[in-house]
């Protein structure tokens, strides 16, 4: 049973380019979360998605960031016109439906390290 | 005030020692509590959930005091492999299940 998959593991972008980060949840999990960890800081929630639906995007920066979880395929976190301050580790987590994972445990993928030059 | 506060450490302890980490949370309506560990800024891994009655998993014991909004983790007979950053994590009521992380407590177990 594969865990949460993320790719790429490392991504280098120049300022102004776009970054696309992908996440496939664990089998049987229908809920996906994205978190960001800036250098020397803790993890911060960004967005919570179910298939074709954004449930909570209260942690997303207002501009340049978007996320989706289509009916087919992985969840995508998209950062347009990247800046140096976007350099961070971006972690995806997944959880089973609330009826199963009643305590809300989330399982994390290996992360994508984004470096903006 | 931070939503979840932890002593950042570092804690340097010899193998076999018992070490305790504390955590406080500010939202009294918080509903779920966890300890995660993170190695060298790799992905966080769920160590254990924390139940109101307290719970134990091998050498690890977690306690929750809702009245004081305080969570603890006790590690007995510490191993070199326990060296990591320990993250106190909370789900606040009505937060749509987002995890709120403490900044972590760094533990190094010395031979």
Short mmCIF file of C-alpha atoms in Angstrom, two decimals:
data_model
loop_
_atom_site.label_atom_id
_atom_site.label_comp_id
_atom_site.label_asym_id
_atom_site.label_seq_id
_atom_site.Cartn_x
_atom_site.Cartn_y
_atom_site.Cartn_z
CA UNK A 1 0.00 0.00 0.00
CA UNK A 2 1.90 3.00 -1.28
CA UNK A 3 2.04 6.04 0.90
CA UNK A 4 1.46 9.63 -0.14
CA UNK A 5 3.42 10.37 -3.30
CA UNK A 6 4.79 13.76 -4.22
CA UNK A 7 6.74 14.89 -7.24
CA UNK A 8 9.04 16.34 -8.06
CA UNK A 9 11.08 15.93 -4.89
CA UNK A 10 13.24 18.91 -5.79
CA UNK A 11 12.29 21.78 -8.05
CA UNK A 12 14.39 24.76 -9.06
CA UNK A 13 12.72 27.74 -10.65
CA UNK A 14 13.90 31.19 -11.62
CA UNK A 15 12.03 34.20 -10.34
CA UNK A 16 8.90 34.80 -12.40
CA UNK A 17 8.48 31.19 -13.53
CA UNK A 18 5.66 28.87 -12.54
CA UNK A 19 5.99 25.94 -10.16
CA UNK A 20 3.65 22.93 -10.25
CA UNK A 21 3.75 20.48 -7.37
CA UNK A 22 1.88 17.19 -7.53
CA UNK A 23 0.48 14.97 -4.82
CA UNK A 24 -1.20 11.57 -4.96
CA UNK A 25 -2.91 10.56 -1.71
CA UNK A 26 -2.71 7.19 -0.06
CA UNK A 27 -5.04 4.57 -1.47
CA UNK A 28 -8.47 4.96 0.05
CA UNK A 29 -7.86 8.54 1.14
CA UNK A 30 -10.09 11.17 -0.34
CA UNK A 31 -8.84 14.25 1.51
CA UNK A 32 -5.68 16.14 0.65
CA UNK A 33 -3.95 18.92 2.55
CA UNK A 34 -0.99 21.10 1.59
CA UNK A 35 1.45 22.54 4.14
CA UNK A 36 4.47 24.76 3.71
CA UNK A 37 7.63 24.76 5.80
CA UNK A 38 9.81 27.81 5.33
CA UNK A 39 13.50 27.50 6.26
CA UNK A 40 13.96 27.37 10.04
CA UNK A 41 10.19 27.58 10.60
CA UNK A 42 7.36 25.24 11.48
CA UNK A 43 4.78 23.74 9.15
CA UNK A 44 1.88 25.97 8.19
CA UNK A 45 -1.43 24.85 6.72
CA UNK A 46 -2.23 26.12 3.26
CA UNK A 47 -5.27 24.37 1.79
CA UNK A 48 -7.60 21.39 2.27
CA UNK A 49 -9.24 19.70 -0.72
CA UNK A 50 -11.49 16.85 -1.60
CA UNK A 51 -12.04 15.62 -5.14
CA UNK A 52 -13.17 18.59 -7.26
CA UNK A 53 -13.76 20.70 -4.18
CA UNK A 54 -11.72 23.17 -2.09
CA UNK A 55 -12.87 22.82 1.50
CA UNK A 56 -10.61 25.34 3.25
CA UNK A 57 -8.06 27.63 1.66
CA UNK A 58 -7.63 29.95 4.62
CA UNK A 59 -3.86 29.39 4.68
CA UNK A 60 -3.22 30.14 1.03
CA UNK A 61 -1.54 33.41 0.08
CA UNK A 62 -4.06 35.63 -1.65
CA UNK A 63 -2.14 35.93 -4.90
CA UNK A 64 -0.17 33.60 -7.17
CA UNK A 65 -1.09 30.39 -5.33
CA UNK A 66 -3.82 27.98 -6.36
CA UNK A 67 -4.66 24.35 -5.72
CA UNK A 68 -6.89 21.74 -7.27
CA UNK A 69 -7.76 18.10 -6.80
CA UNK A 70 -9.44 16.92 -9.99
CA UNK A 71 -11.72 13.94 -10.35
CA UNK A 72 -8.89 12.04 -12.00
CA UNK A 73 -5.22 12.44 -11.24
CA UNK A 74 -3.16 14.02 -8.50
CA UNK A 75 -3.72 17.18 -6.53
CA UNK A 76 -1.76 20.12 -7.92
CA UNK A 77 -0.37 23.09 -6.04
CA UNK A 78 0.46 25.83 -8.50
CA UNK A 79 2.60 28.86 -7.78
CA UNK A 80 2.71 31.50 -10.47
CA UNK A 81 5.50 34.07 -10.88
CA UNK A 82 7.58 32.58 -8.10
CA UNK A 83 9.68 34.82 -5.86
CA UNK A 84 12.64 33.99 -3.63
CA UNK A 85 10.36 33.97 -0.59
CA UNK A 86 8.49 30.99 -2.03
CA UNK A 87 11.56 28.80 -1.46
CA UNK A 88 10.40 26.20 1.03
CA UNK A 89 9.46 22.58 1.52
CA UNK A 90 5.89 21.90 0.45
CA UNK A 91 4.32 18.86 2.07
CA UNK A 92 1.13 17.14 1.04
CA UNK A 93 -0.85 15.02 3.48
CA UNK A 94 -3.87 12.81 3.08
CA UNK A 95 -6.50 11.38 5.35
CA UNK A 96 -9.40 8.94 5.04
CA UNK A 97 -12.97 10.25 5.06
CA UNK A 98 -14.02 11.64 8.46
CA UNK A 99 -16.26 8.67 9.19
CA UNK A 100 -13.16 6.46 9.16
CA UNK A 101 -10.40 8.76 10.33
CA UNK A 102 -12.49 10.27 13.07
CA UNK A 103 -9.58 11.78 14.92
CA UNK A 104 -8.24 13.45 11.80
CA UNK A 105 -4.86 11.76 11.52
CA UNK A 106 -2.99 12.86 8.42
CA UNK A 107 -0.16 11.08 6.65
CA UNK A 108 2.51 13.06 4.88
CA UNK A 109 4.33 12.66 1.62
CA UNK A 110 8.10 13.22 1.30
CA UNK A 111 7.65 16.82 0.24
CA UNK A 112 8.82 18.96 -2.66
CA UNK A 113 11.77 21.25 -1.99
CA UNK A 114 11.28 24.35 -4.07
CA UNK A 115 14.26 26.62 -4.65
CA UNK A 116 13.75 29.93 -6.40
CA UNK A 117 16.90 31.44 -7.85
CA UNK B 1 0.37 34.14 21.56
CA UNK B 2 1.11 31.13 19.35
CA UNK B 3 -1.69 28.60 18.95
CA UNK B 4 0.60 25.73 19.92
CA UNK B 5 3.70 26.37 22.00
CA UNK B 6 6.59 24.05 22.67
CA UNK B 7 9.97 24.36 24.32
CA UNK B 8 12.32 24.34 21.32
CA UNK B 9 15.13 22.63 23.21
CA UNK B 10 17.50 21.27 22.23
CA UNK B 11 17.33 18.36 24.61
CA UNK B 12 20.56 16.34 24.67
CA UNK B 13 20.19 13.15 26.68
CA UNK B 14 22.22 9.94 27.05
CA UNK B 15 20.93 6.63 25.74
CA UNK B 16 18.57 5.02 28.19
CA UNK B 17 17.41 8.30 29.71
CA UNK B 18 13.79 9.31 30.19
CA UNK B 19 12.83 12.59 28.58
CA UNK B 20 9.60 14.58 28.69
CA UNK B 21 8.28 17.19 26.29
CA UNK B 22 5.52 19.65 27.04
CA UNK B 23 3.15 21.57 24.86
CA UNK B 24 0.36 24.07 25.46
CA UNK B 25 -2.42 25.09 23.11
CA UNK B 26 -4.48 28.26 23.16
CA UNK B 27 -7.81 27.18 21.65
CA UNK B 28 -9.90 25.55 24.37
CA UNK B 29 -12.22 24.10 21.71
CA UNK B 30 -9.43 22.02 20.18
CA UNK B 31 -10.62 18.51 19.55
CA UNK B 32 -7.78 16.26 18.44
CA UNK B 33 -4.18 16.07 19.53
CA UNK B 34 -1.13 14.31 18.14
CA UNK B 35 2.59 13.95 18.42
CA UNK B 36 4.52 13.77 15.15
CA UNK B 37 8.26 13.41 14.67
CA UNK B 38 10.30 15.00 11.94
CA UNK B 39 13.80 13.88 11.02
CA UNK B 40 16.16 16.42 9.42
CA UNK B 41 13.26 18.34 7.84
CA UNK B 42 11.92 15.24 6.11
CA UNK B 43 8.20 14.63 6.20
CA UNK B 44 6.47 14.59 9.60
CA UNK B 45 5.52 11.10 10.70
CA UNK B 46 2.65 10.40 13.05
CA UNK B 47 4.01 9.10 16.34
CA UNK B 48 0.79 8.83 18.27
CA UNK B 49 -2.61 10.34 18.88
CA UNK B 50 -3.24 11.73 22.34
CA UNK B 51 -6.39 10.67 24.15
CA UNK B 52 -8.04 12.33 27.13
CA UNK B 53 -7.36 9.31 29.32
CA UNK B 54 -3.70 9.23 28.34
CA UNK B 55 -2.21 6.52 26.22
CA UNK B 56 0.93 4.49 25.88
CA UNK B 57 2.67 2.92 22.92
CA UNK B 58 5.75 0.97 23.92
CA UNK B 59 8.28 3.42 25.34
CA UNK B 60 6.11 6.42 24.55
CA UNK B 61 3.40 7.84 26.82
CA UNK B 62 1.18 10.78 25.94
CA UNK B 63 -0.98 12.75 28.34
CA UNK B 64 -3.63 15.40 27.77
CA UNK B 65 -4.92 17.87 30.36
CA UNK B 66 -7.86 19.71 28.82
CA UNK B 67 -8.37 21.97 31.83
CA UNK B 68 -4.80 23.27 31.57
CA UNK B 69 -4.68 22.94 27.76
CA UNK B 70 -1.49 20.98 28.14
CA UNK B 71 -0.10 17.97 26.30
CA UNK B 72 2.94 15.93 27.19
CA UNK B 73 5.07 13.19 25.68
CA UNK B 74 7.30 10.93 27.76
CA UNK B 75 9.99 8.79 26.15
CA UNK B 76 11.48 6.06 28.31
CA UNK B 77 14.74 4.20 27.68
CA UNK B 78 15.62 6.56 24.85
CA UNK B 79 17.45 5.17 21.81
CA UNK B 80 19.81 6.84 19.36
CA UNK B 81 17.08 6.46 16.76
CA UNK B 82 14.76 8.66 18.84
CA UNK B 83 16.86 11.69 17.84
CA UNK B 84 14.47 13.92 15.91
CA UNK B 85 12.28 16.98 16.24
CA UNK B 86 9.02 16.24 18.05
CA UNK B 87 6.01 18.20 16.90
CA UNK B 88 2.96 18.86 19.03
CA UNK B 89 -0.05 19.05 16.72
CA UNK B 90 -3.63 20.13 17.33
CA UNK B 91 -6.86 20.19 15.35
CA UNK B 92 -9.01 23.08 16.49
CA UNK B 93 -12.74 22.68 16.54
CA UNK B 94 -14.33 24.02 13.39
CA UNK B 95 -11.00 24.25 11.60
CA UNK B 96 -12.08 21.84 8.89
CA UNK B 97 -9.43 19.39 10.05
CA UNK B 98 -6.35 21.46 9.39
CA UNK B 99 -3.39 20.56 11.58
CA UNK B 100 -1.81 23.33 13.64
CA UNK B 101 1.82 22.57 14.43
CA UNK B 102 4.02 23.66 17.26
CA UNK B 103 7.49 24.73 16.25
CA UNK B 104 8.94 21.47 17.54
CA UNK B 105 11.30 20.28 20.25
CA UNK B 106 14.65 18.98 19.10
CA UNK B 107 15.94 15.83 20.79
CA UNK B 108 19.41 14.38 20.44
CA UNK B 109 20.14 11.06 22.14
CA UNK B 110 23.85 10.66 22.76
CA UNK B 111 25.76 7.35 22.88
#
